[in-house]
C-alpha angles and dihedrals in degrees: 000000000000115000096029097091106052122099124250139191120237124172103309095335128099102205118193100220142003102268125103133173114257120232108258122169107228091175095217097131122126119267085264091056092252121147116242139218081256088066096050090053093049093052099038085055087060101043091114089076090069102207109057120182120195123222121258121318130193112237084195147010087262089055103062116101106162134058115257094010117152123252133202104196109086136062089253091052088054094046090052096046084053092065094049097047088051094053090044094044088045086054096049103256141111128237128203120184120226112223111211126179105188099202113188094355088090142094125217088227090066095049132088095233099032094231119152117261122274129223147156089274138359097269112131110226089229090229140120129229136181123264139171086280099044135271115342137174115258113251126243099273125225119260112242126236127239088253101042087052087057084046093057092045085060091046089059088047095051094043087052088054087049092053093051089047087052086057099255112155088225152332133254119207106220103224094161150074098049100299132132099294094046095046086059088057099049120084094216089053099042117055094155123143098201132086087289097063148032112056126042091262093050094050091044089051097086095051092050091047090053094056105039089052089050092048094043086052104045104012128273090250087066098044127088133174132212126216137177111190114203098010110155098191130121088019101301123146115172090190124195096328093058097095092045091049095053092041085059095039095056096045090057092048091054094063087061096070092227123186089246153337117232117200125187102205115222101179109288099117095176090053097051090048086054093051092050092054088046097054120063102189132066118321118204108195123204106193108183111225101003120134120246087253093054088050089049090055088057085061097045096049090049090245085123138018090205136013127206135231121211123161093020090052088047093057096033116055088180098041095137094059088043090051092046092048097043082236121163112266129227116250116237119241109224088198090077105037098111131034126354135084139282092321105106093354110072098358103079107120123247123214 
């Protein structure tokens, strides 16, 4: 697999190879959103991947969408993340905390304050999510006022500062997978008429302001952004203006000198090539369903500087050693992906 095993500089990090741990929500936080010693063990086990990105971590109480998801906005959260970052650093890895505001993909029963979800506009996602009483449809969200949008930008900034205080190497702004940032980007979810809606420039404003605020707080070289152009999950339909929206956004992000841009590819090869050309810094590529050899080809061709591993890394804490040796790989157990304890989290065997 040529290309995977050469070193690369990313932000403040010198990485020994081109693999990274994909952000995956595992829903094993304490009820208040704090990480646990089990989280520290899980990430430290996978430290040989070099760059580890956490699952979606809410920057505020309003940002929580799912049960037992992690937070990064209280003293207890910071103390929990300090356990995780120390374990990862002691094992030789680097940790980026992914800040994710779920927006309209939320249910009051899953949050500490029981409030309705918030979003760019009062447009329901039309999906169900797991709650303490089973699967329920997410309710219509409340539209954020212009003042509240600006306050939410500040929530991301403060959460980024908390992540660095906890010892993280950086922060990834989650602008993908149908959550709040992508809701602002998508014309079918964003019907606003203020400065955060309407035109492409308006719909990309929130993503840019969040990224700029985080970069100003912790440094651009510790700031990354994740995007998923063409995603149609959680009610998102970006329509005909989708490619132009991402081209505009990435050209603006390129001026910020970020640590990396993380793109989850959903089939538009021409757009992916355009984004690669527009972004001069390191590009981290997630290509769902691709083989490791296909991901290696993306590095060899120059389309990506790094590539992620998700389920393979979930099931193989020593996946780097296994790939180097051509060893057999454990199979992931989907029944233990979300929630629970050590089973399916920290008990997958190493070589």
